[in-house]
XYZ file of C-alpha atoms in Angstrom:
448
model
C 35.394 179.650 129.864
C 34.623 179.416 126.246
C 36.351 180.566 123.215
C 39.215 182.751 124.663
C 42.362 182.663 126.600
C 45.992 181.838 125.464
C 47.959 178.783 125.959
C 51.336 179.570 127.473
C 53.756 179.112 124.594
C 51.372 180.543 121.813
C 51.278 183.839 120.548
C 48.595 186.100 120.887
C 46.067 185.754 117.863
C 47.965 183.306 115.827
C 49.110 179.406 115.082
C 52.854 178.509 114.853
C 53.805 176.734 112.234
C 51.714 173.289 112.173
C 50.221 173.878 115.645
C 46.385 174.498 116.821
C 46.029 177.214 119.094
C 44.713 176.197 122.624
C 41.730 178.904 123.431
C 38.888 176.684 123.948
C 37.393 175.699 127.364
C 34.396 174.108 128.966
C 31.936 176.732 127.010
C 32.962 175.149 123.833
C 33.525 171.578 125.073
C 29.578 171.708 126.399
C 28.778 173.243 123.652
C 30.370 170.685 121.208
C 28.848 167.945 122.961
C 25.747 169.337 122.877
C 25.611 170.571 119.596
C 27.174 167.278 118.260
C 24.347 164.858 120.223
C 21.048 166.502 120.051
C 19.643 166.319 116.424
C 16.517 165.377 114.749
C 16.477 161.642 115.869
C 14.737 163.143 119.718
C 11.950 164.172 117.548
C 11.418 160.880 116.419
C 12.897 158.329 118.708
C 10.196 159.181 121.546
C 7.421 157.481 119.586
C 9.647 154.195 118.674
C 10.155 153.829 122.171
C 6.659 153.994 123.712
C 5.707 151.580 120.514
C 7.985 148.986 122.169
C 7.263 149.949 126.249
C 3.747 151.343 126.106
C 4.024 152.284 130.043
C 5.272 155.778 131.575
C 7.400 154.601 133.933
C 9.505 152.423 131.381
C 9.763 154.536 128.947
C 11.255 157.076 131.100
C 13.310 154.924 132.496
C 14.867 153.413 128.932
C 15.662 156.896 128.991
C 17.859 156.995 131.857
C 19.473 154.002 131.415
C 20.451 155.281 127.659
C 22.200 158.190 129.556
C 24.009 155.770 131.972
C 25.558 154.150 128.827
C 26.901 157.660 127.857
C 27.616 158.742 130.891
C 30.054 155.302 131.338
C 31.497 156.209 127.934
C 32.469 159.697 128.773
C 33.958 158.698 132.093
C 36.096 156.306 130.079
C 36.966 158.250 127.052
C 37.419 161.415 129.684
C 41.083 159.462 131.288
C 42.202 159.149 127.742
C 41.731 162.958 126.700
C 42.868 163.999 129.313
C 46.183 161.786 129.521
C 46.886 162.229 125.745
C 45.518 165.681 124.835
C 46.360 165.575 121.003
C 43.873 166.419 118.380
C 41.745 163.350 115.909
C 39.897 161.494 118.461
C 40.343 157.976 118.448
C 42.673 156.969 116.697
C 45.298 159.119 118.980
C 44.470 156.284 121.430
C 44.606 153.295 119.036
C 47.703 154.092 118.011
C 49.205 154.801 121.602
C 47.886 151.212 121.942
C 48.572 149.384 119.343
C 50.863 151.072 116.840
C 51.003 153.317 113.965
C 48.962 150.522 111.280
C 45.900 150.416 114.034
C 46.071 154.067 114.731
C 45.653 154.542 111.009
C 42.657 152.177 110.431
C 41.114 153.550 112.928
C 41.662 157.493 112.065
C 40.716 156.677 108.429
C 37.174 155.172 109.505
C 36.660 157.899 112.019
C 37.138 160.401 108.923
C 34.885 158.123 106.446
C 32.490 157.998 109.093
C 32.287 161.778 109.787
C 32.402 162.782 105.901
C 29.063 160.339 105.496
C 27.603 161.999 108.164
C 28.211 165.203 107.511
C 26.769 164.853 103.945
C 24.045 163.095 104.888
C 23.362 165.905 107.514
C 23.117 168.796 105.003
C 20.797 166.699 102.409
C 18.634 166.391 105.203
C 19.038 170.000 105.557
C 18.318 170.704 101.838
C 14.996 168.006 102.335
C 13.706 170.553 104.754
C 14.788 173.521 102.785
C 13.690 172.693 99.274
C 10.139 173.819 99.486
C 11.386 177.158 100.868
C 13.799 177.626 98.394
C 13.855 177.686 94.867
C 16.634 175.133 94.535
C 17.183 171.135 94.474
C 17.755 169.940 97.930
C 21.460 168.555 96.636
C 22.323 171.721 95.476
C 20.792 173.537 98.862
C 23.221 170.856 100.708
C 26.103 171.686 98.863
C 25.807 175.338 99.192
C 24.956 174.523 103.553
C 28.467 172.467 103.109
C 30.130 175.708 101.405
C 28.615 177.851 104.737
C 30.282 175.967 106.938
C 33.341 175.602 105.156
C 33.826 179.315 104.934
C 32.595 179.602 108.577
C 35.620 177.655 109.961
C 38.300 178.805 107.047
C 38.976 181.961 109.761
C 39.971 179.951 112.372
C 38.894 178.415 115.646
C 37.335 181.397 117.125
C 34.764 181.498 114.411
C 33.805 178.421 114.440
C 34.121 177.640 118.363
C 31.538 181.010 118.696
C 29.184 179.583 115.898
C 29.507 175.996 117.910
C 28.887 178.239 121.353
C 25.490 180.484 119.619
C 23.894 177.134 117.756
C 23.877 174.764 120.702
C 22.828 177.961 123.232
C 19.806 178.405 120.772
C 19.042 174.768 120.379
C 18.818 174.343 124.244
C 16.890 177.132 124.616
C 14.204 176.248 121.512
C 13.892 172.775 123.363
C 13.556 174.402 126.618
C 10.736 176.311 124.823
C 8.904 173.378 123.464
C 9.013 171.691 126.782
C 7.674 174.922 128.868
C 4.683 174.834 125.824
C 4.137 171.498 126.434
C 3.028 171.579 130.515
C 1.672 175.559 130.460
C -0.379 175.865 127.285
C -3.496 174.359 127.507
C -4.690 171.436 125.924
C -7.494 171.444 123.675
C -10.704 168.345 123.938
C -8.212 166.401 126.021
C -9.025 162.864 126.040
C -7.726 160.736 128.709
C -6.319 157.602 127.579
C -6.663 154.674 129.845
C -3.679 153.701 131.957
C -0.998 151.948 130.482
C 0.684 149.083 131.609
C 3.151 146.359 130.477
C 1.317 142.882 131.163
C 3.321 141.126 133.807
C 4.048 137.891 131.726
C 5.022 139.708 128.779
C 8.466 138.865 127.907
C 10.364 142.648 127.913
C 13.931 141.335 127.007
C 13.576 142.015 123.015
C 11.275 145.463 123.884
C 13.547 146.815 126.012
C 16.697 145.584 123.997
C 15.143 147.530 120.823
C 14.184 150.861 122.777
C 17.669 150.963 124.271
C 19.215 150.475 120.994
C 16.851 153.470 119.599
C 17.710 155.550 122.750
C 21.473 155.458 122.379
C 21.394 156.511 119.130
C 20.109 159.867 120.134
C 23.037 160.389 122.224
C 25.747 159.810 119.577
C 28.235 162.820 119.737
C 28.742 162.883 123.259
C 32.741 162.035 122.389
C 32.395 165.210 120.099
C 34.954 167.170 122.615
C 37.978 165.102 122.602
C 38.922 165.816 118.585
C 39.782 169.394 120.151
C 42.027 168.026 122.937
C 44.973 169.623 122.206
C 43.134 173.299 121.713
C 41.735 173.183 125.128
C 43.678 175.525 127.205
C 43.833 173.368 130.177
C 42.871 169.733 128.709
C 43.085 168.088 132.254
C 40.465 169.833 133.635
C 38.137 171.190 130.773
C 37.856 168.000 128.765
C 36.849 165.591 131.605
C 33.548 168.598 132.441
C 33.036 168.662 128.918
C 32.262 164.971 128.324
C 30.115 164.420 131.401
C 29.158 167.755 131.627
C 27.313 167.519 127.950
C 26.150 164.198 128.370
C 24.399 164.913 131.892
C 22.835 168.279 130.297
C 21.776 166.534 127.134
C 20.062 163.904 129.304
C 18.116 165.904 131.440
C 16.821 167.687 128.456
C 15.842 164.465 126.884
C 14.461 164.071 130.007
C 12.362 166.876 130.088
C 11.528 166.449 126.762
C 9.862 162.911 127.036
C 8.034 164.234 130.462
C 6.553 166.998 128.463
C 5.343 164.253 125.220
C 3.805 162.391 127.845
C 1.795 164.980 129.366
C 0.399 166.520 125.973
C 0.040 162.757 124.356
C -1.900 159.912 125.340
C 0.740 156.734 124.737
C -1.238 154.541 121.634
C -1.017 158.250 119.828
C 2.663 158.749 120.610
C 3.344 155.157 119.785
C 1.473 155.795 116.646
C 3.256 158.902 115.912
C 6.276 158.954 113.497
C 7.004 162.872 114.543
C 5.898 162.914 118.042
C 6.809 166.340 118.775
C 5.062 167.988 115.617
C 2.285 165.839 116.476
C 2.638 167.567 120.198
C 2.643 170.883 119.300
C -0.079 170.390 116.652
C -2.134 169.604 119.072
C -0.657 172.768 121.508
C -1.245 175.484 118.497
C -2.596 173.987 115.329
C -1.447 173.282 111.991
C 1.206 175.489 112.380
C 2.642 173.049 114.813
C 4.285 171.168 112.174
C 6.018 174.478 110.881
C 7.240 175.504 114.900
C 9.221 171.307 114.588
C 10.666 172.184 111.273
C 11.829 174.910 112.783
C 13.190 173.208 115.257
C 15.018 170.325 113.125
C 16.590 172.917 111.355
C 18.107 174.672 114.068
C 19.289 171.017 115.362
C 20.908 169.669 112.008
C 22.738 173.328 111.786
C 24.411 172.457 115.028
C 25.414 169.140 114.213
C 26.358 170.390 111.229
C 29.167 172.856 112.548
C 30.223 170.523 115.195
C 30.865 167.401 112.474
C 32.479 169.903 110.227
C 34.694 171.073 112.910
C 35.627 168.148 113.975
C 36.272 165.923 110.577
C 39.173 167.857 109.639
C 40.806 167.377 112.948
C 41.226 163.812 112.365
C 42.840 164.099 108.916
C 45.222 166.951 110.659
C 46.301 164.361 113.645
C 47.253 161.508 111.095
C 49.099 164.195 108.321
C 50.843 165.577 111.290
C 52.066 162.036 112.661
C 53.000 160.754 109.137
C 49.738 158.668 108.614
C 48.322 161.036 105.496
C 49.961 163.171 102.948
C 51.888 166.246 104.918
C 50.055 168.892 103.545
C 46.928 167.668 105.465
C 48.805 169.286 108.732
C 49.131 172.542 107.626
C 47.556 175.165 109.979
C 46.330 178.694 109.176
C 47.134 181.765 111.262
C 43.288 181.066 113.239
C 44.288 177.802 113.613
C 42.019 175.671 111.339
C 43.540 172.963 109.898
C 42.951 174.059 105.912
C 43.863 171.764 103.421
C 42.190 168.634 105.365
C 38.716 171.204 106.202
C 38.884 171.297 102.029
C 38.984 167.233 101.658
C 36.986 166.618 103.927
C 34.361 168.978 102.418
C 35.166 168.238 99.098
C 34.278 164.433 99.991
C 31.389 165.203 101.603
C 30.057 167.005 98.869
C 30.802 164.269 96.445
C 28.892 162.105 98.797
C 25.816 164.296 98.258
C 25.767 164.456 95.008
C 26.210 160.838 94.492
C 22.667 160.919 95.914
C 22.944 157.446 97.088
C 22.682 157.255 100.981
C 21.214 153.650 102.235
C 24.517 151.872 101.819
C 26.564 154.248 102.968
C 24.375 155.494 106.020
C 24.570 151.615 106.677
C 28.342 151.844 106.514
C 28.464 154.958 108.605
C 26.576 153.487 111.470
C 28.316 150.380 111.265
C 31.788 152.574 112.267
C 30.400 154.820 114.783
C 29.137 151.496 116.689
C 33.027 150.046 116.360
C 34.924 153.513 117.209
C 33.704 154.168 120.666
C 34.332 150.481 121.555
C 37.932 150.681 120.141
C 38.620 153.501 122.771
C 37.051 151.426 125.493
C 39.059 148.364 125.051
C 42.759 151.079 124.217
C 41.535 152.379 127.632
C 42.473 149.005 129.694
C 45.559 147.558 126.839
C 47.252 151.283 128.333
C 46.348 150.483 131.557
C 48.334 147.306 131.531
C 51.289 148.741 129.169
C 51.588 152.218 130.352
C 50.975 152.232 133.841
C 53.795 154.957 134.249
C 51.392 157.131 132.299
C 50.171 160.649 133.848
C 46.845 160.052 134.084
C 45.512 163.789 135.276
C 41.683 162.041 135.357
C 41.101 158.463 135.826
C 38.057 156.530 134.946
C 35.856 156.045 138.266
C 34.508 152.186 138.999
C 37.964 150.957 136.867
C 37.535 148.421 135.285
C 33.886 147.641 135.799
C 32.561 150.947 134.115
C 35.345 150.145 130.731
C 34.030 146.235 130.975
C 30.238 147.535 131.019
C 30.038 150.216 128.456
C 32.378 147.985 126.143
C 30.258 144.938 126.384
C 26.756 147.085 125.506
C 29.068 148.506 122.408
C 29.873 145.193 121.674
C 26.292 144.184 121.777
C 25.202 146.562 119.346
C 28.337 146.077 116.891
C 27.194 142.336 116.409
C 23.611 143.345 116.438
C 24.716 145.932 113.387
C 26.786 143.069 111.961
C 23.944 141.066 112.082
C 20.534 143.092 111.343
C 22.522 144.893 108.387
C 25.811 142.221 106.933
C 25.902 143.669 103.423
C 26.697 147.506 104.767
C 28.690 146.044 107.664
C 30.941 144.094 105.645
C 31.189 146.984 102.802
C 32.208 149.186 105.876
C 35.004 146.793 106.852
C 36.495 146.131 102.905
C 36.405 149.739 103.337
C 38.624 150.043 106.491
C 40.730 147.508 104.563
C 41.372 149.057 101.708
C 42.553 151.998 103.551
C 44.784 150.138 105.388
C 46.257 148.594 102.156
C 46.687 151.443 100.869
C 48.068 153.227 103.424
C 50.516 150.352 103.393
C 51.428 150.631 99.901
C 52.029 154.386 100.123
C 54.394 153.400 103.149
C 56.732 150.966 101.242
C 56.740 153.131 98.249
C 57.537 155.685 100.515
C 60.726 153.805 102.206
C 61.731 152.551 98.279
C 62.354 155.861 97.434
C-alpha cells in the first residue's frame, strides 16, 4: 500500500486540528528510503573503492558488508518506530530516553542537519543545470527549493506520490544502466590483467577507508521513521520499510558495481572520478557523459523531495511537544505541516545563497554520523527503563546487533572528530547554542 487509506479516527480527506493524517504505507516507506539513500555519491564512490581494494572479490564484498551496517541500523531503529510511532525522527527517542533538554538537542541538529543538506542538494542541482539554463546555479537552486516547497504545500498525498514516481524512475534508470552495462557490446575491449591484493599487504587502513566511503552511499535509509505517525499501520509498515529499502537499495548497488566491473578494467575504474559516465562512455560515446547527468539529476530530485519532506517533520514534532515556537505545529487540511515546511525552506535557501558550503557540509556530516548513533544507544537506555513498553517489533540478535552497529557509528564519529576538528567542533558550539537558547526561551517562558 502506498499513498492511500484512512486511519480510523481521521476524517476522510482532511487533518484535525494539529494532527498528520495517517495514509501512507510500505509504497511510500520504500519509496522514502529509497529515494532518500540513492544519490549521486554511487556514481562516484565505486571508483574510490577499487582505488583502495584493487581486487573483484573485495570490492564487492566492501559492498556487502556496507549493507550489513544498514541493515543492523534499520533493525534497530525499526523497534523504536514502531514502539513510538510519532513524527521527527530521532529526537522522539532521545527524549523518551533522556528528557525533554536531550530530545531538543537532538531534534534541533537533526533539523540543522537536514536544512544543510537540503541546500546543498539543490546547488548541486543548479551546478548541473546552469549550462542548460540561462540562470546562476544559486538562483536555479532557489527556484528547485520553491518546486518543492509548493509540491508539498497541498498536503501529504502530493508529496508522498511525487516521493512514490521519483524513486520508481530512479530504480528503473539504474536498472537501465546496469542492463546497458552486461548486453551492449563493448567496443576494442582490452583485458586488464587479473587483479589481486598482495597477501602481505596490510588491508586494515584500505578496507577501513572503502567502508567509510561505502556507508556514506547508504545514508537515508532512516528516511521512513520522520513519517511514523502518518503510516496507517506503523507496526507493521515501518519495520518493511526500513529493511525493506535498505535490502532493495543494496542489491541495486549491487548490481550496479557487478555491471562497472564488467564494462571497466579495475586501474581505469580506480582512476576514474565518475565511473559510471566513464562506463557508459565507453557503452555509447560521448554522449555517455550526457545519459549520467541525466541520471544525477533524476537522483538529487529524489533526495530532494524526500529531505524536504522530511525536515519539516522534525520542527512539527518539537512545536507540537513544546520544544519550538507553537505555530511550528500547525497542520493544513492535506496534512503538511506549513509554517515549519516555510522555515525550513526559508533556511535552506539562505544557506544557498550564502554560497559558502565546506564548513557547513563539514558540520552537516559531522551530525548525521552522531544522530543514528544517538538512536542506537536510546534503543538499549529504554530497554533497561521501559521494559513495560509495547514493543510491536523488536530488534533481532538484541543486544549484539545495537552493540555492533553503535560501535562502527562510533568509529566513524571519532574518525569525523578527528580527520575534520574545526567543522566538528563548529557543529557541536552549534548544538550548544541551541540548547542555550532553547533554555533561555524556557525560563523566560516560566518568568512570565
Amino acid at each position: 500500500m502506498g499513498v492511500g487509506g484512512q486511519g480510523n479516527d481521521q476524517s476522510p480527506g482532511s487533518a484535525p486540528n494539529g494532527r498528520l493524517l495517517q495514509v501512507l504505507g510500505v509504497g511510500f516507506g520504500l519509496a522514502g528510503s529509497i529515494g532518500g539513500t540513492i544519490g549521486a555519491g554511487i556514481l562516484r564512490i565505486p571508483g574510490l573503492v577499487a582505488e583502495q581494494l584493487p581486487s573483484q572479490p573485495w570490492i564487492l564484498w566492501i559492498w556487502v558488508l556496507g549493507a550489513f551496517y544498514a541493515l543492523l541500523g534499520a533493525i534497530c531503529v525499526a523497534e523504536l518506530a514502531a514502539a513510538i510511532p510519532k513524527a521527527g525522527g530521532w529526537y522522539v527517542y532521545a527524549e523518551a530516553a533522556f528528557g525533554r533538554r536531550a530530545g531538543f538537542l537532538v531534534g534541533w541538529s537533526d533539523w540543522i542537519a537536514h536544512c544543510i543538506g537540503l541546500a546543498w542538494v539543490v546547488t548541486t542541482l543548479g551546478d548541473y543545470l546552469s549550462p542548460l539554463v540561462p540562470m546562476s546555479s544559486a538562483w536555479i537552486a532557489v527556484g528547485i527549493l520553491g518546486l518543492f516547497t509548493l509540491i508539498q504545500w497541498p498536503g501529504v498525498r502530493s508529496g508522498g506520490t511525487s516521493q512514490e514516481f521519483l524513486s520508481l524512475i530512479k530504480a528503473l534508470i539504474f536498472a537501465a544502466l546496469v542492463v546497458a552495462c552486461f548486453a551492449l557490446p563493448l567496443p576494442n575491449r582490452v583485458e586488464a590483467p587479473a587483479s589481486f591484493i598482495p597477501p602481505d599487504l596490510n588491508l586494515f587502513v584500505p578496507v577501513v577507508l572503502a567502508l567509510q566511503a561505502v556507508i556514506t552511499t547508504y545514508d537515508g535509509w532512516a528516511c521512513p521513521i520522520y513519517f511514523a505517525e502518518e503510516f496507517a499501520s506503523p507496526s507493521r509498515d515501518i519495520p518493511r520499510s526500513l529493511i525493506g529499502g535498505v535490502l532493495a537499495v543494496a542489491g541495486l548497488y549491487l548490481l550496479i558495481n557487478a555491471a562497472l566491473l564488467h564494462v571497466l578494467p579495475i586501474p581505469v575504474l580506480a582512476e576514474s572520478s565518475l565511473p559510471a559516465a566513464t562506463a557508459a562512455e565507453r557503452l555509447v560515446g560521448p554522449q555517455g557523459g550526457a545519459v549520467i547527468t541525466a541520471v544525477a539529476l533524476v537522483s538529487l530530485l529524489g533526495v530532494t523531495n524526500t529531505v524536504a519532506m522530511a525536515a519539516p517533520r522534525i520542527l512539527f514534532g518539537l512545536g507540537r511537544d513544546g520544544l519550538m515556537p507553537a505555530f511550528t505545529a500547525e497542520v493544513n487540511a492535506g496534512g503538511t505541516p506549513v509554517n515549519a515546511l516555510l522555515i525550513t525552506s526559508l533556511c535552506s535557501t539562505l544557506l544557498v545563497v550564502s554560497g559558502s558550503f565546506e564548513s557547513l557540509l563539514g558540520m552537516g556530516a559531522f551530525l548525521y554520523v552522531g544522530l543514528p548513533l544517538c538512536g542506537f544507544i536510546t534503543l538499549m537506555v529504554l530497554r533497561q527503563r521501559q521494559p513495560e513498553l509495547d514493543r510491536p517489533f523488536r530488534c533481532w540478535a538484541y543486544p549484539l546487533t545495537p552493540i555492533l552497529v553503535g560501535t562502527v557509528s562510533l568509529a566513524f564519529l571519532l574518525a569525523a572528530l578527528w580527520s575534520d576538528s574545526v567543522n566538528s567542533l563548529w557543529a557541536l558550539a552549534l548544538v550548544a547554542a541551541g540548547g542555550l537558547a532553547s533554555e533561555a526561551s524556557q525560563r523566560l517562558r516560566a518568568a512570565a
